[in-house]
PDB file of C-alpha atoms in Angstrom:
ATOM      1  CA  MET U  11     -12.045 -13.767  -3.415  1.00 47.00           C
ATOM      2  CA  SER U  12     -14.610 -11.486  -1.777  1.00 46.00           C
ATOM      3  CA  SER U  13     -13.814  -9.441   1.301  1.00 49.00           C
ATOM      4  CA  LYS U  14     -16.457 -11.272   3.360  1.00 47.00           C
ATOM      5  CA  PRO U  15     -17.379 -14.740   2.036  1.00 48.00           C
ATOM      6  CA  ALA U  16     -21.102 -15.479   2.400  1.00 53.00           C
ATOM      7  CA  ASP U  17     -20.549 -19.143   3.274  1.00 59.00           C
ATOM      8  CA  ASN U  18     -17.899 -18.440   5.921  1.00 56.00           C
ATOM      9  CA  PRO U  19     -18.551 -15.633   8.386  1.00 87.00           C
ATOM     10  CA  ARG U  20     -15.016 -15.934   9.717  1.00 94.00           C
ATOM     11  CA  GLY U  21     -12.183 -15.103   7.345  1.00 96.00           C
ATOM     12  CA  ASN U  22      -9.396 -17.411   6.282  1.00 96.00           C
ATOM     13  CA  LEU U  23      -5.800 -17.170   7.447  1.00 97.00           C
ATOM     14  CA  PHE U  24      -2.974 -17.722   4.978  1.00 97.00           C
ATOM     15  CA  VAL U  25       0.601 -18.071   6.228  1.00 97.00           C
ATOM     16  CA  ILE U  26       3.409 -17.504   3.758  1.00 96.00           C
ATOM     17  CA  ALA U  27       6.994 -18.327   4.730  1.00 95.00           C
ATOM     18  CA  ALA U  28      10.255 -18.561   2.833  1.00 92.00           C
ATOM     19  CA  PRO U  29      13.987 -18.331   3.278  1.00 91.00           C
ATOM     20  CA  SER U  30      15.576 -14.924   2.796  1.00 85.00           C
ATOM     21  CA  GLY U  31      15.915 -14.257  -0.932  1.00 84.00           C
ATOM     22  CA  ALA U  32      13.137 -16.559  -2.148  1.00 89.00           C
ATOM     23  CA  GLY U  33      10.898 -13.658  -3.178  1.00 85.00           C
ATOM     24  CA  LYS U  34       8.242 -13.946  -0.462  1.00 88.00           C
ATOM     25  CA  THR U  35       7.728 -10.198  -0.065  1.00 86.00           C
ATOM     26  CA  THR U  36       7.407  -9.622  -3.805  1.00 88.00           C
ATOM     27  CA  LEU U  37       4.840 -12.417  -4.086  1.00 91.00           C
ATOM     28  CA  VAL U  38       2.818 -11.075  -1.159  1.00 91.00           C
ATOM     29  CA  HIS U  39       2.780  -7.584  -2.695  1.00 89.00           C
ATOM     30  CA  LYS U  40       1.558  -9.028  -6.007  1.00 93.00           C
ATOM     31  CA  LEU U  41      -1.163 -11.005  -4.205  1.00 92.00           C
ATOM     32  CA  MET U  42      -2.277  -7.887  -2.365  1.00 92.00           C
ATOM     33  CA  ASP U  43      -2.343  -5.872  -5.608  1.00 94.00           C
ATOM     34  CA  ALA U  44      -4.329  -8.594  -7.390  1.00 95.00           C
ATOM     35  CA  ASN U  45      -6.806  -8.969  -4.532  1.00 92.00           C
ATOM     36  CA  PRO U  46      -7.425  -5.783  -2.553  1.00 87.00           C
ATOM     37  CA  ALA U  47      -9.873  -7.681  -0.310  1.00 89.00           C
ATOM     38  CA  LEU U  48      -6.951  -9.547   1.275  1.00 95.00           C
ATOM     39  CA  ARG U  49      -5.716  -8.020   4.503  1.00 95.00           C
ATOM     40  CA  PHE U  50      -2.054  -8.004   5.444  1.00 91.00           C
ATOM     41  CA  SER U  51      -1.104  -8.337   9.076  1.00 92.00           C
ATOM     42  CA  VAL U  52       1.643  -5.850   9.895  1.00 93.00           C
ATOM     43  CA  SER U  53       4.293  -7.430  12.137  1.00 93.00           C
ATOM     44  CA  TYR U  54       6.179  -5.908  15.037  1.00 97.00           C
ATOM     45  CA  THR U  55       9.975  -5.877  14.944  1.00 97.00           C
ATOM     46  CA  THR U  56      12.919  -4.739  17.021  1.00 97.00           C
ATOM     47  CA  ARG U  57      15.143  -4.152  14.004  1.00 94.00           C
ATOM     48  CA  PRO U  58      15.908  -0.617  12.775  1.00 93.00           C
ATOM     49  CA  LYS U  59      13.616   0.868  10.138  1.00 93.00           C
ATOM     50  CA  ARG U  60      15.071   0.957   6.630  1.00 88.00           C
ATOM     51  CA  HIS U  61      14.775   4.212   4.679  1.00 88.00           C
ATOM     52  CA  THR U  62      12.296   2.570   2.268  1.00 87.00           C
ATOM     53  CA  GLU U  63       9.929   1.429   5.043  1.00 90.00           C
ATOM     54  CA  THR U  64       6.910   3.119   6.585  1.00 92.00           C
ATOM     55  CA  GLU U  65       5.915   2.711  10.246  1.00 95.00           C
ATOM     56  CA  GLY U  66       2.596   0.856  10.488  1.00 93.00           C
ATOM     57  CA  LYS U  67       2.645  -0.176   6.823  1.00 90.00           C
ATOM     58  CA  ASP U  68       5.750  -2.357   6.617  1.00 88.00           C
ATOM     59  CA  TYR U  69       6.259  -3.012  10.339  1.00 93.00           C
ATOM     60  CA  PHE U  70       5.604  -1.579  13.752  1.00 97.00           C
ATOM     61  CA  PHE U  71       9.114  -0.729  14.973  1.00 98.00           C
ATOM     62  CA  VAL U  72       9.473  -1.165  18.743  1.00 98.00           C
ATOM     63  CA  THR U  73      12.267  -1.380  21.281  1.00 97.00           C
ATOM     64  CA  PRO U  74      13.426  -4.774  22.573  1.00 97.00           C
ATOM     65  CA  GLU U  75      11.929  -3.827  25.959  1.00 98.00           C
ATOM     66  CA  THR U  76       8.506  -3.100  24.439  1.00 98.00           C
ATOM     67  CA  PHE U  77       8.671  -6.360  22.520  1.00 98.00           C
ATOM     68  CA  GLN U  78       9.462  -8.312  25.713  1.00 97.00           C
ATOM     69  CA  THR U  79       6.533  -6.625  27.474  1.00 98.00           C
ATOM     70  CA  MET U  80       4.248  -7.705  24.628  1.00 98.00           C
ATOM     71  CA  ILE U  81       5.520 -11.300  24.874  1.00 97.00           C
ATOM     72  CA  ALA U  82       4.891 -11.323  28.633  1.00 98.00           C
ATOM     73  CA  ALA U  83       1.368  -9.970  28.079  1.00 98.00           C
ATOM     74  CA  GLY U  84       0.597 -12.734  25.547  1.00 96.00           C
ATOM     75  CA  ASP U  85       0.014 -10.197  22.775  1.00 97.00           C
ATOM     76  CA  PHE U  86       1.586 -12.261  20.000  1.00 97.00           C
ATOM     77  CA  LEU U  87       0.069 -15.030  17.896  1.00 97.00           C
ATOM     78  CA  GLU U  88       3.665 -15.858  17.001  1.00 96.00           C
ATOM     79  CA  HIS U  89       7.097 -14.390  17.515  1.00 96.00           C
ATOM     80  CA  ALA U  90      10.640 -15.360  16.628  1.00 91.00           C
ATOM     81  CA  LEU U  91      14.237 -14.242  16.727  1.00 90.00           C
ATOM     82  CA  VAL U  92      15.516 -13.844  13.163  1.00 83.00           C
ATOM     83  CA  PHE U  93      18.939 -12.383  12.275  1.00 78.00           C
ATOM     84  CA  ASP U  94      19.389 -11.008  15.803  1.00 88.00           C
ATOM     85  CA  HIS U  95      16.064  -9.137  15.797  1.00 93.00           C
ATOM     86  CA  ARG U  96      12.637 -10.095  17.083  1.00 96.00           C
ATOM     87  CA  TYR U  97       9.549 -10.263  14.904  1.00 94.00           C
ATOM     88  CA  GLY U  98       5.985 -10.939  15.984  1.00 96.00           C
ATOM     89  CA  THR U  99       2.362 -10.907  14.843  1.00 96.00           C
ATOM     90  CA  ALA U 100      -0.232  -9.285  17.080  1.00 96.00           C
ATOM     91  CA  LYS U 101      -2.931 -11.763  18.052  1.00 96.00           C
ATOM     92  CA  SER U 102      -5.579  -9.016  18.408  1.00 96.00           C
ATOM     93  CA  GLN U 103      -5.025  -7.659  14.890  1.00 95.00           C
ATOM     94  CA  VAL U 104      -5.389 -11.078  13.241  1.00 97.00           C
ATOM     95  CA  GLU U 105      -8.402 -12.118  15.328  1.00 96.00           C
ATOM     96  CA  SER U 106     -10.185  -8.831  14.653  1.00 95.00           C
ATOM     97  CA  LEU U 107      -9.730  -9.136  10.891  1.00 95.00           C
ATOM     98  CA  LEU U 108     -10.753 -12.811  10.826  1.00 97.00           C
ATOM     99  CA  ASN U 109     -13.821 -12.143  12.975  1.00 95.00           C
ATOM    100  CA  ASP U 110     -14.838  -9.388  10.538  1.00 94.00           C
ATOM    101  CA  GLY U 111     -14.837 -12.050   7.808  1.00 95.00           C
ATOM    102  CA  ARG U 112     -11.631 -10.781   6.229  1.00 95.00           C
ATOM    103  CA  ASN U 113      -9.075 -13.069   4.636  1.00 96.00           C
ATOM    104  CA  VAL U 114      -5.681 -12.404   6.210  1.00 97.00           C
ATOM    105  CA  ILE U 115      -2.192 -13.059   4.956  1.00 96.00           C
ATOM    106  CA  LEU U 116       0.834 -13.385   7.243  1.00 95.00           C
ATOM    107  CA  GLU U 117       4.341 -13.048   5.839  1.00 91.00           C
ATOM    108  CA  ILE U 118       6.497 -14.737   8.480  1.00 91.00           C
ATOM    109  CA  ASP U 119       9.355 -17.194   8.914  1.00 89.00           C
ATOM    110  CA  TRP U 120       9.046 -20.961   9.417  1.00 92.00           C
ATOM    111  CA  GLN U 121       9.365 -20.654  13.218  1.00 91.00           C
ATOM    112  CA  GLY U 122       6.397 -18.303  13.363  1.00 93.00           C
ATOM    113  CA  ALA U 123       4.451 -20.486  10.954  1.00 95.00           C
ATOM    114  CA  GLN U 124       4.852 -23.451  13.333  1.00 96.00           C
ATOM    115  CA  GLN U 125       3.432 -21.377  16.185  1.00 96.00           C
ATOM    116  CA  VAL U 126       0.493 -20.147  14.085  1.00 97.00           C
ATOM    117  CA  ARG U 127      -0.347 -23.693  12.972  1.00 96.00           C
ATOM    118  CA  ASN U 128      -0.328 -24.798  16.623  1.00 95.00           C
ATOM    119  CA  HIS U 129      -2.714 -21.995  17.645  1.00 94.00           C
ATOM    120  CA  MET U 130      -4.833 -21.941  14.486  1.00 96.00           C
ATOM    121  CA  PRO U 131      -4.644 -25.321  12.734  1.00 96.00           C
ATOM    122  CA  GLU U 132      -7.323 -24.217  10.262  1.00 95.00           C
ATOM    123  CA  CYS U 133      -4.850 -21.819   8.599  1.00 97.00           C
ATOM    124  CA  ARG U 134      -3.388 -22.611   5.192  1.00 97.00           C
ATOM    125  CA  SER U 135       0.415 -22.493   5.049  1.00 97.00           C
ATOM    126  CA  ILE U 136       2.514 -21.902   1.944  1.00 97.00           C
ATOM    127  CA  PHE U 137       6.297 -22.185   1.704  1.00 96.00           C
ATOM    128  CA  VAL U 138       8.067 -20.297  -1.094  1.00 95.00           C
ATOM    129  CA  LEU U 139      11.197 -21.951  -2.464  1.00 95.00           C
ATOM    130  CA  PRO U 140      13.836 -20.478  -4.767  1.00 93.00           C
ATOM    131  CA  PRO U 141      14.322 -22.290  -8.090  1.00 92.00           C
ATOM    132  CA  SER U 142      17.835 -23.346  -7.034  1.00 92.00           C
ATOM    133  CA  VAL U 143      20.467 -22.805  -4.359  1.00 90.00           C
ATOM    134  CA  ALA U 144      22.617 -20.931  -6.901  1.00 90.00           C
ATOM    135  CA  GLU U 145      19.738 -18.568  -7.712  1.00 91.00           C
ATOM    136  CA  LEU U 146      19.124 -17.995  -4.009  1.00 89.00           C
ATOM    137  CA  LYS U 147      22.749 -16.894  -3.511  1.00 88.00           C
ATOM    138  CA  HIS U 148      22.515 -14.685  -6.612  1.00 89.00           C
ATOM    139  CA  ARG U 149      19.376 -12.969  -5.261  1.00 88.00           C
ATOM    140  CA  LEU U 150      20.909 -12.366  -1.845  1.00 87.00           C
ATOM    141  CA  LYS U 151      24.002 -10.791  -3.432  1.00 84.00           C
ATOM    142  CA  GLY U 152      21.872  -8.809  -5.896  1.00 82.00           C
ATOM    143  CA  ARG U 153      19.957  -6.926  -3.206  1.00 76.00           C
ATOM    144  CA  GLY U 154      22.938  -4.663  -2.648  1.00 72.00           C
ATOM    145  CA  THR U 155      21.861  -3.911   0.926  1.00 73.00           C
ATOM    146  CA  ASP U 156      24.040  -6.279   2.959  1.00 78.00           C
ATOM    147  CA  SER U 157      27.724  -6.860   3.611  1.00 84.00           C
ATOM    148  CA  VAL U 158      29.445 -10.037   2.392  1.00 88.00           C
ATOM    149  CA  ALA U 159      29.327 -11.435   5.954  1.00 89.00           C
ATOM    150  CA  VAL U 160      25.579 -10.748   6.259  1.00 86.00           C
ATOM    151  CA  ILE U 161      24.915 -12.290   2.846  1.00 87.00           C
ATOM    152  CA  GLU U 162      26.807 -15.440   3.838  1.00 89.00           C
ATOM    153  CA  ARG U 163      24.915 -15.683   7.132  1.00 88.00           C
ATOM    154  CA  ARG U 164      21.564 -15.179   5.380  1.00 85.00           C
ATOM    155  CA  PHE U 165      22.533 -17.838   2.839  1.00 91.00           C
ATOM    156  CA  GLN U 166      23.499 -20.382   5.513  1.00 90.00           C
ATOM    157  CA  ASP U 167      20.317 -19.631   7.487  1.00 89.00           C
ATOM    158  CA  ALA U 168      18.261 -19.908   4.279  1.00 90.00           C
ATOM    159  CA  LEU U 169      19.611 -23.415   3.658  1.00 91.00           C
ATOM    160  CA  GLY U 170      18.367 -24.418   7.119  1.00 91.00           C
ATOM    161  CA  ASP U 171      15.014 -22.693   6.538  1.00 93.00           C
ATOM    162  CA  ILE U 172      14.478 -24.628   3.304  1.00 94.00           C
ATOM    163  CA  SER U 173      14.599 -27.901   5.231  1.00 94.00           C
ATOM    164  CA  HIS U 174      11.206 -27.015   6.770  1.00 95.00           C
ATOM    165  CA  TRP U 175       9.223 -26.790   3.520  1.00 96.00           C
ATOM    166  CA  ARG U 176       7.541 -30.189   4.040  1.00 96.00           C
ATOM    167  CA  GLU U 177       5.794 -28.852   7.189  1.00 96.00           C
ATOM    168  CA  PHE U 178       3.622 -26.599   5.013  1.00 97.00           C
ATOM    169  CA  ASP U 179       0.352 -27.326   3.218  1.00 97.00           C
ATOM    170  CA  PHE U 180       1.729 -26.057  -0.091  1.00 97.00           C
ATOM    171  CA  ALA U 181       5.126 -25.303  -1.629  1.00 96.00           C
ATOM    172  CA  VAL U 182       5.606 -22.783  -4.435  1.00 94.00           C
ATOM    173  CA  ILE U 183       8.796 -22.399  -6.461  1.00 93.00           C
ATOM    174  CA  ASN U 184       9.411 -18.756  -7.288  1.00 89.00           C
TER     175      ASN U 184
END
């Protein structure tokens, strides 16, 4: 995949969504490593930064008030409330990359994917599924970053998220 396809002056938008624990982030990192021409859209979030994350690389960390101001200004291509925190993709960042002929990948949840498909129906959407419900629970427990209550909530939410896989152009079992 070249960084600027000759037959398509505008880049392509790929939307990848998955329930928590399906391996979406790992797959996106492998795609990015395999194809450096792909551009990753860095999302905004109101959640606290983890010690392993870098501002501007993993997320743009903003206050809930800043996030609300951005919503009111129409700055987001999509935004959603996930696990009590807001996440959103900046419209200007995606449009700029696409207009430069870059292929862009969004790593978002199913709610955001619905919004993106409504605004940009030409995008290609991919839903990542775990191989089984048991494996999903095992992965969530194996992270070692969440309490038992958080793991159970993520698991229950993930079961609901999985029900949306048919809305996507493609499904991948990881």
